[in-house]
Tab-separated table of C-alpha atoms in Angstrom:
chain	number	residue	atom	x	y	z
A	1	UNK	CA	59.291	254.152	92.971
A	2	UNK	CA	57.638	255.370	89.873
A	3	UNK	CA	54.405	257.475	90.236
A	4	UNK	CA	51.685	254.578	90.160
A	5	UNK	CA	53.250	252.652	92.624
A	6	UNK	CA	53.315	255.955	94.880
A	7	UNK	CA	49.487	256.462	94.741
A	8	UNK	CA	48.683	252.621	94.755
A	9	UNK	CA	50.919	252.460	98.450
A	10	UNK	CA	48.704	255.486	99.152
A	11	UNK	CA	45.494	253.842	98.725
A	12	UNK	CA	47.035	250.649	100.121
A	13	UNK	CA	47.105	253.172	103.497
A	14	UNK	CA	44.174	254.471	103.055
A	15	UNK	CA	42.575	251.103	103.211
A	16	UNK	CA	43.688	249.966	106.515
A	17	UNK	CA	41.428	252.698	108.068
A	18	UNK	CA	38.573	250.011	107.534
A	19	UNK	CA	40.165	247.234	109.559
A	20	UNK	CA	38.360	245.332	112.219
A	21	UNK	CA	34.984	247.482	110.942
A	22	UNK	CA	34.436	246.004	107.634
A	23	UNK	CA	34.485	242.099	107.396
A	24	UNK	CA	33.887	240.032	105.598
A	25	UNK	CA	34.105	242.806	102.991
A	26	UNK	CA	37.945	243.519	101.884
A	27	UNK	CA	39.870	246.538	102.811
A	28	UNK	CA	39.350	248.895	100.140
A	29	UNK	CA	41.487	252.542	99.314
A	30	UNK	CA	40.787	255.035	96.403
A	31	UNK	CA	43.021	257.959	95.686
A	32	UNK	CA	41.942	260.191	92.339
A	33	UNK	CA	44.601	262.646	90.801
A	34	UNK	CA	44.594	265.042	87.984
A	35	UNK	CA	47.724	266.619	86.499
A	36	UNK	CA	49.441	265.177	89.257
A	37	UNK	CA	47.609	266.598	92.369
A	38	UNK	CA	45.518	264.140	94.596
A	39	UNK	CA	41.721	265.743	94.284
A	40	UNK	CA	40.235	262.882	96.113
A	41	UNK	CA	40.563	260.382	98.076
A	42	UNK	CA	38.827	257.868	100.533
A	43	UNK	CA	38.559	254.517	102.349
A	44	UNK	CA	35.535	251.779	102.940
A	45	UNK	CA	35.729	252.584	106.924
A	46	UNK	CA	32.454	250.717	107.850
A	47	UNK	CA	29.987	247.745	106.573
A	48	UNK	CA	27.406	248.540	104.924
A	49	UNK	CA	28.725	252.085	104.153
A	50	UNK	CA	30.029	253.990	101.498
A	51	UNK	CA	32.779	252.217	99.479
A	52	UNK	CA	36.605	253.534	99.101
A	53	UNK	CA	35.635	254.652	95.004
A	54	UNK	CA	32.493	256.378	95.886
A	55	UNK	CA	33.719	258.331	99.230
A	56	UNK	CA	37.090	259.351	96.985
A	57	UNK	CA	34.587	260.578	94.372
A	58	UNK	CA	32.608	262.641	97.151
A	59	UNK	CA	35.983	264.060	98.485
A	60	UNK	CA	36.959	265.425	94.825
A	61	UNK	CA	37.242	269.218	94.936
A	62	UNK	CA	37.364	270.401	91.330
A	63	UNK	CA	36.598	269.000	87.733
A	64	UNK	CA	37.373	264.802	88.093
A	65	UNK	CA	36.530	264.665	84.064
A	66	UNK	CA	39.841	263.237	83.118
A	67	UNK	CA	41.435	262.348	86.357
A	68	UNK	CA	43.375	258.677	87.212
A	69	UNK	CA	41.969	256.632	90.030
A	70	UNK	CA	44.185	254.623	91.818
A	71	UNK	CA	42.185	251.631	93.507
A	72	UNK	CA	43.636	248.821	95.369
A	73	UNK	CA	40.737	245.833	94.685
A	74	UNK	CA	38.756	246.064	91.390
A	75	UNK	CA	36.123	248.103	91.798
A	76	UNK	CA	32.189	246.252	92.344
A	77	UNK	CA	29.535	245.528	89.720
A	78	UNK	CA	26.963	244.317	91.703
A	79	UNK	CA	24.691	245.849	94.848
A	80	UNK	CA	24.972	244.509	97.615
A	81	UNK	CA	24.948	246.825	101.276
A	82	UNK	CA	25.920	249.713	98.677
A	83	UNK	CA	25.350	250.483	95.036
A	84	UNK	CA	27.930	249.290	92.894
A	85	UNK	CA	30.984	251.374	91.579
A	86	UNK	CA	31.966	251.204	88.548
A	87	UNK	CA	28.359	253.217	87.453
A	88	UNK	CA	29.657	255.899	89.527
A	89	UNK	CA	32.986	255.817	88.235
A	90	UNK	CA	31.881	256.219	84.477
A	91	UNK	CA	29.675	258.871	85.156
A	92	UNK	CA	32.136	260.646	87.508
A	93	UNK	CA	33.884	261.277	84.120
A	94	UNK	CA	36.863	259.218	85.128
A	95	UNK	CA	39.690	258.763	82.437
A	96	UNK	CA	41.372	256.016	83.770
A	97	UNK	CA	41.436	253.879	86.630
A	98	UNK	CA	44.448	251.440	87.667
A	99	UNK	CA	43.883	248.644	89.919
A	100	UNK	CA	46.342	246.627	92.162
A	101	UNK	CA	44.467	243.334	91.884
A	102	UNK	CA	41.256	241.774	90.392
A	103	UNK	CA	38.595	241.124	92.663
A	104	UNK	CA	38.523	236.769	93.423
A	105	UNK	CA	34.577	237.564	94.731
A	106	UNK	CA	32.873	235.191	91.488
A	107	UNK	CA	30.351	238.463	91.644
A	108	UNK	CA	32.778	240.583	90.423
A	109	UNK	CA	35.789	238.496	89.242
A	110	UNK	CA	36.876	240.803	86.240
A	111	UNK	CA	33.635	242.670	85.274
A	112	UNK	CA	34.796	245.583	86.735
A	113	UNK	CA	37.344	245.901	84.444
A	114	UNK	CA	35.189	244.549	81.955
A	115	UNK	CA	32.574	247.574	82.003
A	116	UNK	CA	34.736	250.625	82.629
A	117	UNK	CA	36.806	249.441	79.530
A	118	UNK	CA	33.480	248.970	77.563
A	119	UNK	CA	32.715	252.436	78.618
A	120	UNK	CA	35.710	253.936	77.193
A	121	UNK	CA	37.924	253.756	80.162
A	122	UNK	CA	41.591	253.010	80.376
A	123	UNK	CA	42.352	250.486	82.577
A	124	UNK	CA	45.452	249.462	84.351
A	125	UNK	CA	45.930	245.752	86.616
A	126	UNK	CA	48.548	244.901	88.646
A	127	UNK	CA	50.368	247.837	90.117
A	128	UNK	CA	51.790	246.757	93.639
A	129	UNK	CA	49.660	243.772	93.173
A	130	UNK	CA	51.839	241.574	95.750
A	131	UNK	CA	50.921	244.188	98.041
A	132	UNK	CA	46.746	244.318	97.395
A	133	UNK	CA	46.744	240.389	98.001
A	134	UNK	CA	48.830	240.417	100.910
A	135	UNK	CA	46.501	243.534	102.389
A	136	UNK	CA	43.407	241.323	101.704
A	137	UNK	CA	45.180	237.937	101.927
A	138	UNK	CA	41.744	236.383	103.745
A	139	UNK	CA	39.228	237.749	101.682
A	140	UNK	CA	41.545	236.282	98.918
A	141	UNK	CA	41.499	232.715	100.691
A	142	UNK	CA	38.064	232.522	101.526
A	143	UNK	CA	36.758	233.842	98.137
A	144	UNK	CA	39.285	231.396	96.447
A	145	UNK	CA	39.051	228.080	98.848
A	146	UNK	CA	35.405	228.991	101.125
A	147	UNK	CA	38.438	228.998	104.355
A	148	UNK	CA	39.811	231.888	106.167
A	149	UNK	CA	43.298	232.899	106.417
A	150	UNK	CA	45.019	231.194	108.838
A	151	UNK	CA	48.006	232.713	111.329
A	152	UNK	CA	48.888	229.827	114.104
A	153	UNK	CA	51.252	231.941	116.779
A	154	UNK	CA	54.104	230.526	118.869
A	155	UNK	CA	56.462	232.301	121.664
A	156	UNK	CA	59.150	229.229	122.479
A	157	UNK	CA	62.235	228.680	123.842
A	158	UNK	CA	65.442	228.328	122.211
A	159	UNK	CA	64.893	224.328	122.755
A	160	UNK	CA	61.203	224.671	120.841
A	161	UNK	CA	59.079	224.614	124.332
A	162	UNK	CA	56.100	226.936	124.598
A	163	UNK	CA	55.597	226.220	128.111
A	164	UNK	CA	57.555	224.009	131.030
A	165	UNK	CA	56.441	220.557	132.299
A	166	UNK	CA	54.380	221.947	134.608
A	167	UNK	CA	52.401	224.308	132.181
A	168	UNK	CA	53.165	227.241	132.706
A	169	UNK	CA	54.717	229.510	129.750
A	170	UNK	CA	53.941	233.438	130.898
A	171	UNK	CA	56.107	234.688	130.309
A	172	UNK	CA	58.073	232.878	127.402
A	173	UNK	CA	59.232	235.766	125.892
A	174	UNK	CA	59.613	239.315	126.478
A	175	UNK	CA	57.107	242.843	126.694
A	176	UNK	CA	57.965	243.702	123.476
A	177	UNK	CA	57.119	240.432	121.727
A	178	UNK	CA	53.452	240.793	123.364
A	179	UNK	CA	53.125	244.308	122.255
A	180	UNK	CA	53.988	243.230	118.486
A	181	UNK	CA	51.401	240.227	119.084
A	182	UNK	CA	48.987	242.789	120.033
A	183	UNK	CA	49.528	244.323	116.749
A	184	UNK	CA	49.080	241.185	114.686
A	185	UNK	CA	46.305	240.410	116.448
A	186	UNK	CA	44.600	244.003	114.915
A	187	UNK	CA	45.558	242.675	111.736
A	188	UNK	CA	42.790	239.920	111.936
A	189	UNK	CA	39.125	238.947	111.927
A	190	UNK	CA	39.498	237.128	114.993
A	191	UNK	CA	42.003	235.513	117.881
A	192	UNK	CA	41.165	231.817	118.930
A	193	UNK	CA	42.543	229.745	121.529
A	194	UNK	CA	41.524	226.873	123.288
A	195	UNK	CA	39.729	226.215	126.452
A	196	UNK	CA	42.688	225.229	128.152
A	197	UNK	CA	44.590	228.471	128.029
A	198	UNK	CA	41.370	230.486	128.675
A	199	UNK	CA	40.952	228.388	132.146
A	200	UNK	CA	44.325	228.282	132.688
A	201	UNK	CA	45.675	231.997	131.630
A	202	UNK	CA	42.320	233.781	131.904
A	203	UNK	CA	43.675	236.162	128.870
A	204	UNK	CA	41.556	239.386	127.546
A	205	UNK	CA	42.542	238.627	123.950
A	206	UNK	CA	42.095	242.433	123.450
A	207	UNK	CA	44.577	244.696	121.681
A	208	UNK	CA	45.581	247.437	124.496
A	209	UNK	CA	49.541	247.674	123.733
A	210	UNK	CA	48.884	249.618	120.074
A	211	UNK	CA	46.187	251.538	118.296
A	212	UNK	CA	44.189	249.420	116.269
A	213	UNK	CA	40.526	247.367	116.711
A	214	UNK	CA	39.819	244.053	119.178
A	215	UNK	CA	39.254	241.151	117.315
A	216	UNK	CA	36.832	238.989	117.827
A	217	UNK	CA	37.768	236.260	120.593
A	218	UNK	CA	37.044	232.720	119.710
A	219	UNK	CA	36.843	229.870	122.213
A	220	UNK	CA	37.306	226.360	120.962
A	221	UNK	CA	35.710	224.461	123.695
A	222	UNK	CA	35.205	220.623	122.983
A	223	UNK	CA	35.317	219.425	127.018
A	224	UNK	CA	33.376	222.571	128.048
A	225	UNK	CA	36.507	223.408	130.141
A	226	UNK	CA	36.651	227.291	130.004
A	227	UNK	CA	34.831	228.571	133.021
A	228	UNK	CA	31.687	230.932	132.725
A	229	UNK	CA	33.316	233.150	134.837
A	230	UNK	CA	36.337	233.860	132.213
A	231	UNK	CA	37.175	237.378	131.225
A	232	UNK	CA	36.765	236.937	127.695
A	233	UNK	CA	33.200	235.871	128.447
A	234	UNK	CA	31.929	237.845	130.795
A	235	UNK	CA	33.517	241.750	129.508
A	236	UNK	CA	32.268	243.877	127.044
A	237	UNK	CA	35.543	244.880	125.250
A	238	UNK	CA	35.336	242.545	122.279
A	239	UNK	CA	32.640	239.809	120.753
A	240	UNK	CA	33.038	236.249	121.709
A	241	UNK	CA	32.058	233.059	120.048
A	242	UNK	CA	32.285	229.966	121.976
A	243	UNK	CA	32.851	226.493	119.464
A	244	UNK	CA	31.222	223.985	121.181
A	245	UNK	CA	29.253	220.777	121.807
A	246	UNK	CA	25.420	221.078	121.000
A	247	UNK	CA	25.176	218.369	123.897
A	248	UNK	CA	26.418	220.955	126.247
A	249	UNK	CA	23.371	223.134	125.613
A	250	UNK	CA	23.544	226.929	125.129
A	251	UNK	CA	23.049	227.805	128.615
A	252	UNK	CA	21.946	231.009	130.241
A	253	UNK	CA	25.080	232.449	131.152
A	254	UNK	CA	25.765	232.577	127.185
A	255	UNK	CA	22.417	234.525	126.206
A	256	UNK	CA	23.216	236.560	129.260
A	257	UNK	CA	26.432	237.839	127.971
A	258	UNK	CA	25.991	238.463	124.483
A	259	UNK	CA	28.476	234.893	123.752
A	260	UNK	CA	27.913	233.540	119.768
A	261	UNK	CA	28.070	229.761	119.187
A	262	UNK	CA	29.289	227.829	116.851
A	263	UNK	CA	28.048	224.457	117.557
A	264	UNK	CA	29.296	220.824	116.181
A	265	UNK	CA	29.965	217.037	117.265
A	266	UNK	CA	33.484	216.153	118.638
A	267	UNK	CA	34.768	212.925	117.321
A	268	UNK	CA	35.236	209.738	119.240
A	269	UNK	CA	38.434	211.600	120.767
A	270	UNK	CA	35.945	214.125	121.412
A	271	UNK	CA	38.101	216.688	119.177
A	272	UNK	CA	36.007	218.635	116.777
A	273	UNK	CA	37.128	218.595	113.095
A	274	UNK	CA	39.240	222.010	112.132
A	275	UNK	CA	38.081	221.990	108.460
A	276	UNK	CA	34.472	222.345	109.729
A	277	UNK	CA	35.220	225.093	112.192
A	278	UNK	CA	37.363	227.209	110.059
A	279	UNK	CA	34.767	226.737	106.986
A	280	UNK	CA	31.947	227.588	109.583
A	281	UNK	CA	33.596	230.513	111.037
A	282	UNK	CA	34.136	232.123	107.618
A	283	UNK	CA	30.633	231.217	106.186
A	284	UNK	CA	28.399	231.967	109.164
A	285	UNK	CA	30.132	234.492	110.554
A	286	UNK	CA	32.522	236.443	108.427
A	287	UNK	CA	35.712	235.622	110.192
A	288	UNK	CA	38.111	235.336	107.054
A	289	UNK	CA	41.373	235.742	108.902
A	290	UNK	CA	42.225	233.964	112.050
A	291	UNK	CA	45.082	234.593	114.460
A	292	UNK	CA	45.317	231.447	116.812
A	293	UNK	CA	47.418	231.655	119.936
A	294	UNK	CA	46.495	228.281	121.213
A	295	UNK	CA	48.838	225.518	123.723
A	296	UNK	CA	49.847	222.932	122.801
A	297	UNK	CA	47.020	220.762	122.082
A	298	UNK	CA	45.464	223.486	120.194
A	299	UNK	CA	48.776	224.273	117.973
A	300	UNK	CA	49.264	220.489	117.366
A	301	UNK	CA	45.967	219.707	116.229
A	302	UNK	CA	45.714	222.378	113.696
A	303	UNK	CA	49.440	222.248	112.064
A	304	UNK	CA	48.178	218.123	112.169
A	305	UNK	CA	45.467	219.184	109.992
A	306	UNK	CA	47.352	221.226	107.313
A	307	UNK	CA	45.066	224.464	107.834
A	308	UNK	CA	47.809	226.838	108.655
A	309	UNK	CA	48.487	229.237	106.406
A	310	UNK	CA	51.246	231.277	108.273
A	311	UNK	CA	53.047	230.324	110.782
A	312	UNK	CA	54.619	232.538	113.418
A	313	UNK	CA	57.673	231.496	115.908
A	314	UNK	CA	58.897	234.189	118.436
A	315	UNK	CA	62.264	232.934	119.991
A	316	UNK	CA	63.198	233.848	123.613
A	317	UNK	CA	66.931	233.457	124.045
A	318	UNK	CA	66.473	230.323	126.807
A	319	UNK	CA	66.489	227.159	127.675
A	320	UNK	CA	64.272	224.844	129.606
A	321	UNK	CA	65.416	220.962	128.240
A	322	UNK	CA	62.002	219.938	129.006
A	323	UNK	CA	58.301	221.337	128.104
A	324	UNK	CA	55.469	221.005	126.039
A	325	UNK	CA	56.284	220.766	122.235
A	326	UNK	CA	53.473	222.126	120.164
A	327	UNK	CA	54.317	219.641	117.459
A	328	UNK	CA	54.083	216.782	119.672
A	329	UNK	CA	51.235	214.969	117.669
A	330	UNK	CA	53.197	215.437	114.611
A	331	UNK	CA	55.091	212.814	113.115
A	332	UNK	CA	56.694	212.781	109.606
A	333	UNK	CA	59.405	211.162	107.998
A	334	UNK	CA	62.437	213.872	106.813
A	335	UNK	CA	60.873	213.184	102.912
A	336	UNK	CA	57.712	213.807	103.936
A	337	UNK	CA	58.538	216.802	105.947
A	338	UNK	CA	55.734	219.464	105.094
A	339	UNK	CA	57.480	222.569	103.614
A	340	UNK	CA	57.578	226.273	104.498
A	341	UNK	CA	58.759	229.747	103.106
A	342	UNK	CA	60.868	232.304	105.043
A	343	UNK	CA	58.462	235.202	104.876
A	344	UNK	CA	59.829	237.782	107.124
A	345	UNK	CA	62.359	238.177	109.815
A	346	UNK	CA	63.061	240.061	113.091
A	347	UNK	CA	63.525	241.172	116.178
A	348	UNK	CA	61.640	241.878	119.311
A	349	UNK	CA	63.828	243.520	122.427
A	350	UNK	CA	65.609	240.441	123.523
A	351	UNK	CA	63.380	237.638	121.395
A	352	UNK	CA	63.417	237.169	117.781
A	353	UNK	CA	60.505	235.842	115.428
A	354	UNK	CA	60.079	234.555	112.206
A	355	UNK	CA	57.219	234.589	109.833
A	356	UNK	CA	56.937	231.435	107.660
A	357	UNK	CA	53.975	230.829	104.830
A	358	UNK	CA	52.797	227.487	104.031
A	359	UNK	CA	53.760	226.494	100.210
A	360	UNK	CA	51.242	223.867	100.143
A	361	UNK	CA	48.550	226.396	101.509
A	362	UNK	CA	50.088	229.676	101.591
C-alpha cells in the first residue's frame, strides 16, 4: 500500500467516529502530515459541529504551512450548520490536499477542488475512491437519485424459507448471525420492518450485541396492526417513526411517546407506495440509508418494487420443505430475471451469508 492510500484508510477510520450522530451529513475524516508525521487529525463526530478539515486543523501541533491533507469527501464551499472549509484550508497554509472522492451534494459538486486549486493548491482525486463511496454509499444515492440506500435483510433456510407455515422464524439462524446483524444495523440511518413482525416478534431493533449507535426504528404500518403497547414504541432507547394512514389519526399514545409520522394513502390493496416512503424518509427526515428486516410481505413488496439496493441472505444449514418465501409476489420469466452482483461472502458460526448489490440500482 503506497503512502496515500495509508493516510486516506486512516481518515476513512477516522470518519466512522461520526456514525449514527451525523445524518444526513456524510461521514467525513481528515488526517494532515508534514515530512511524513501525522500533525493533525480529526473527524465530523456530531451535526451541526465542527467538520473533519477544520477539527484536523485545530488538532495540528506545529507549523501546517506546507503540510498534505488527506480528506475522504471533497471538502465544502458553502455554509451551512458550519462555515465552509476550503477558506480554512487556504489560510491554514495547506500545500496540498488529496481527496478520495468528489462531493455528489450539487452545492459543492467540484468547487472544492475548484477553489483550493485557484488558490494555489495541489490537489489530488481519487485515492481509495471505491472505498469513500462505499463509506458514504447513501449520501451518494440520495444526493445522486433524491432515495436512500437501500439494504433488504434475509436469515432463510437452506430451502429459501424465512419462517415455517405457521409463522414463526426465531430463530432461523444462529447467535452469531444476529450479533453481525446488529452490526449492520449500526452501519445505517435507520432499521424498518413491518407491522406484522413488530406485533408478532415484539423486537427492540436496538444494537446491544456490538459497540456502535441505535438506528432509528421505522414502522411501516398500513393496517394499523402494530400494537401501542410495542417495545419499539413505548422505550426510550432509539427514535421511532411510525409510516402510516392519515385516516388512522395521530393519536395520543404517539405524542405521548415521542413516535414521528410519516403519513400517506394506501392503495386500493391498502399497500402504501415504496417510492414515496423511501423518497419521504430521506427528504423529511434524513434517513439516507435503510436496513429493512421485514417478513415476508414486507421483503416481497419492496424487491417487487426494484428499490433494493443490497441485498443480504444469511443461510442456516436446514431444512423445513415448507414456509413463507419472501419472493412469493415475484414472478419473472428466466430472461427477465432481475440481475445481481456477488459483493461479499462469509460465514457466521454455523450460517453463512452473502452480500449481493443490485446492477440495475446498485
Amino acid at each position: 500500500m503506497d503512502i496515500s492510500a495509508s493516510y486516506m484508510k486512516r481518515a476513512l477510520s477516522l470518519a466512522t467516529r461520526g456514525r449514527g450522530n451525523v445524518h444526513p451529513n456524510p461521514l467525513v475524516g481528515a488526517v494532515v502530515v508534514k515530512d511524513g508525521t501525522v500533525i493533525g487529525e480529526g473527524a465530523h463526530t456530531q451535526l451541526g459541529h465542527s467538520h473533519a478539515e477544520i477539527n484536523a486543523l485545530r488538532d495540528i501541533s506545529g507549523d501546517p504551512h506546507g503540510a498534505t491533507m488527506y480528506v475522504n469527501l471533497e471538502p465544502c464551499t458553502y455554509h451551512g450548520r458550519t462555515p465552509p472549509c476550503v477558506p480554512a484550508i487556504i489560510n491554514a497554509g495547506i500545500h496540498s490536499v488529496v481527496v478520495g472522492t468528489e462531493d455528489p451534494n450539487p452545492k459543492v459538486s467540484g468547487s472544492g477542488i475548484r477553489q483550493l486549486r485557484e488558490a494555489g493548491i495541489e490537489v489530488k482525486v481519487g485515492v481509495l475512491e471505491q472505498e469513500c463511496r462505499e463509506l458514504n454509499r447513501g449520501f451518494i444515492r440520495y444526493m445522486e437519485t433524491g432515495f436512500p440506500w437501500v439494504t433488504l435483510k434475509l436469515a432463510s433456510t437452506i430451502d429459501g424459507f424465512i419462517a415455517d407455515r405457521n409463522g414463526v422464524s426465531k430463530w432461523v439462524t444462529g447467535s452469531e448471525s444476529r450479533k453481525l446483524v446488529h452490526q449492520w444495523r449500526s452501519e445505517h440511518d435507520a432499521v424498518l420492518v413491518g407491522a406484522n413482525t413488530v406485533a408478532t416478534d415484539d423486537p427492540q431493533l436496538t444494537v446491544r450485541a456490538v459497540e456502535g449507535a441505535n438506528p432509528v426504528r421505522i414502522v411501516v404500518d398500513s393496517r394499523q396492526v402494530a400494537p401501542e403497547t410495542a417495545r419499539v414504541f413505548r422505550d426510550a432507547d432509539a427514535e421511532t417513526i411510525l409510516v402510516t394512514d392519515p385516516e388512522s389519526g395521530n393519536g395520543q399514545w404517539k405524542s405521548k411517546h415521542g413516535i414521528q409520522t410519516v403519513t400517506l394513502s394506501p392503495d386500493a390493496g391498502g399497500m402504501f407506495d415504496w417510492e414515496e416512503i423511501l423518497r419521504r424518509l430521506a427528504g423529511e427526515k434524513g434517513i439516507l440509508s435503510v436496513f429493512v428486516e421485514g417478513g415476508a410481505e414486507v421483503a416481497s413488496s419492496l424487491m417487487r418494487s426494484g428499490y433494493v439496493n443490497e441485498l443480504i441472505i444469511m443461510t442456516a444449514p436446514k431444512i423445513i420443505g415448507q414456509g413463507l418465501s419472501p419472493f412469493r409476489h415475484i414472478s419473472l420469466p428466466l430472461e427477465g430475471a432481475v440481475q445481481w452482483s456477488i459483493y461479499e461472502t462469509g460465514r457466521s458460526g454455523k450460517d453463512s451469508y452473502v452480500r449481493y448489490r443490485s446492477r440495475e440500482r446498485g
